[in-house]
Amino acid sequence: MPSSKILSTLLLIIAGALFSLKVLSGFLPHFVRTPPVKWRKRVNRAILAAEKATKKIPVLDFGWKTGSVRRQMILASFKPSDYSNRVYGSKIAVGPEDRQNRETFINRMIPAKRTYNRVIYGFFHPYCDAGGGGEKVLWKAVETTLQKDSNCVTVIYTGDFETSGEEILSKVSKRFGYELESSRVVFVFLRMRRYVDPKTWPRLTLLGQAMGSIVLAIEALYKLSPDVWCDTMGYPFTYPIAKWVARIPVITYTHYPIISSDMLDKLSQMPNFKSNIGLRLKFLYWRIFMILYSGTGSYVDIASTNSTWTQNHIKKIWPICDSRIIYPPCSTENLIFKEESSGWERENQAVIIAQFRPEKRHSLIVTSYASALEKQKLEKNVKLPKLVFIGSTRTEEDRQYVEKLKKLCFDEYTLPKELVEFKTDCEYTIMKDYLRNSTYGINAMWNEHFGISVVEYAASGLIPLVHASAGPLLDIVVPWDTKLNGQVSECNDSTRTGFFFKDPSDPDFAKYTSKNYKTLRDIFLQVSEMSDEEKLAISQRTKKCVLSKFSDTTFSEKWNRVLEDLPEIELAHQ
């Protein structure tokens, strides 16, 4: 079947599904939120029957109404986390504390008899156990939400069936240091996560994942309808579903737009675009998808983004949406190792912390360094820093990539081995030692949406040498006035927090030739001539900047404002 026909068929399917849900939206909230008649009596009888039997756990099945009953039991429960669905699936087991306090529990099932208001915040994050930066945002938002309201409950919609809720929260504590009140964290495990896995959609991946997220959102709401829908992973086609099916407020945290004008421009500017029918069909596909993506923004109440770059794109895509920047929680408080007030004692080395993938442009760093080394032979009093590449390798392809980099360094450029070091998959404690003792931190990626490694450099006292684009340029390595303790517009010797570079290999290099950015080679030579006093001043200034902008405390303050600015949540229908 031709690609154009496949595309049109899929668009008809997704449009038909959305139209059907829109038509049914008047009935659907009742379907997912209103329990069946006499459900309280069934729960009460099940508890009483279990009391007469030895070690019997009352487990109930309400069929297609199970999700609405689970919701009501969570609202009444003494320990909501008991109503996670991993063990009993579509059935509901009454929690031990609720069985012990049966009479009060049954009475609390009646909204008028509850002495508290309980809001259920649903966090849609199908890969909540991944342990990356996106998950750090999720768990800090969950922790902040729980701390703001002692009565609220957070629900995590995830597909991580291979582990339990207790194990996930234990990893959160070890990885991020966040201690959550586990009794108010409910895990709803979703069976259909494969539909948002890119491997499921080898062709038309964007559209396939969009359709898959709709299916997954319907499953989530069917199993448990929250009072607020929080998407912290980036599934925009779930927003109209949450509005139509449950009629609840929608909060989003966007790490990067799933499609942007940059992607369309880059495709249309390819040399053979006009003569290549495949590229033109792809452009049409992306264009139609962008229109669909734009429509999802009308269902968002508050859209938060991780950086200025992402914010600028979201404003174009969702112009009518309330959007605001909330920088990721980078735990900068925990990375302030020491104050070099007595002098500069760090080693003359530059670290590059990034996964070993081509888009991180390690080869650009190597090539620039080799060129600077040749230039250094002609200069006096110039000593280039040692390079230390630190990163993880997820696949065999990544490991082969590291070997190619080593060949580039030692075979093609014949760089001295004492000047270049590779540390793959090293422990976090080892990485922290390098952050504590090095002088520079390099990030060469083009259009890094945010750049948490750059924040780690700055918080650790390193001097950032970064590509002049996106997050590092607009948000992190910004001019900073230490007396005002604030960001300023002019960059000079007294406000500098790092150094920028551009390269002819940048896709948008021609647009920025007038900015007169140096190349990385020239930056290497420039910083090598800095005095210890200059290094110390930049280091201290940069640390103050990131501690103010990217701390966990700052994230919590801004997330709390989002919760406060939400439309009034209807509690009467609970």
PDB file of C-alpha atoms in Angstrom, residues 480-486 494 541 544:
ATOM      1  CA  TRP A 480      24.988  37.044  36.089  1.00  0.00           C
ATOM      2  CA  ASP A 481      25.422  39.957  38.479  1.00  0.00           C
ATOM      3  CA  THR A 482      26.612  38.605  41.832  1.00  0.00           C
ATOM      4  CA  LYS A 483      25.746  41.832  43.684  1.00  0.00           C
ATOM      5  CA  LEU A 484      22.155  41.807  42.432  1.00  0.00           C
ATOM      6  CA  ASN A 485      22.092  37.994  42.501  1.00  0.00           C
ATOM      7  CA  GLY A 486      20.243  38.089  39.221  1.00  0.00           C
ATOM      8  CA  SER A 494      32.336  40.936  35.438  1.00  0.00           C
ATOM      9  CA  ARG A 541      29.729  33.517  39.626  1.00  0.00           C
ATOM     10  CA  LYS A 544      25.642  31.348  42.302  1.00  0.00           C
TER      11      LYS A 544
END
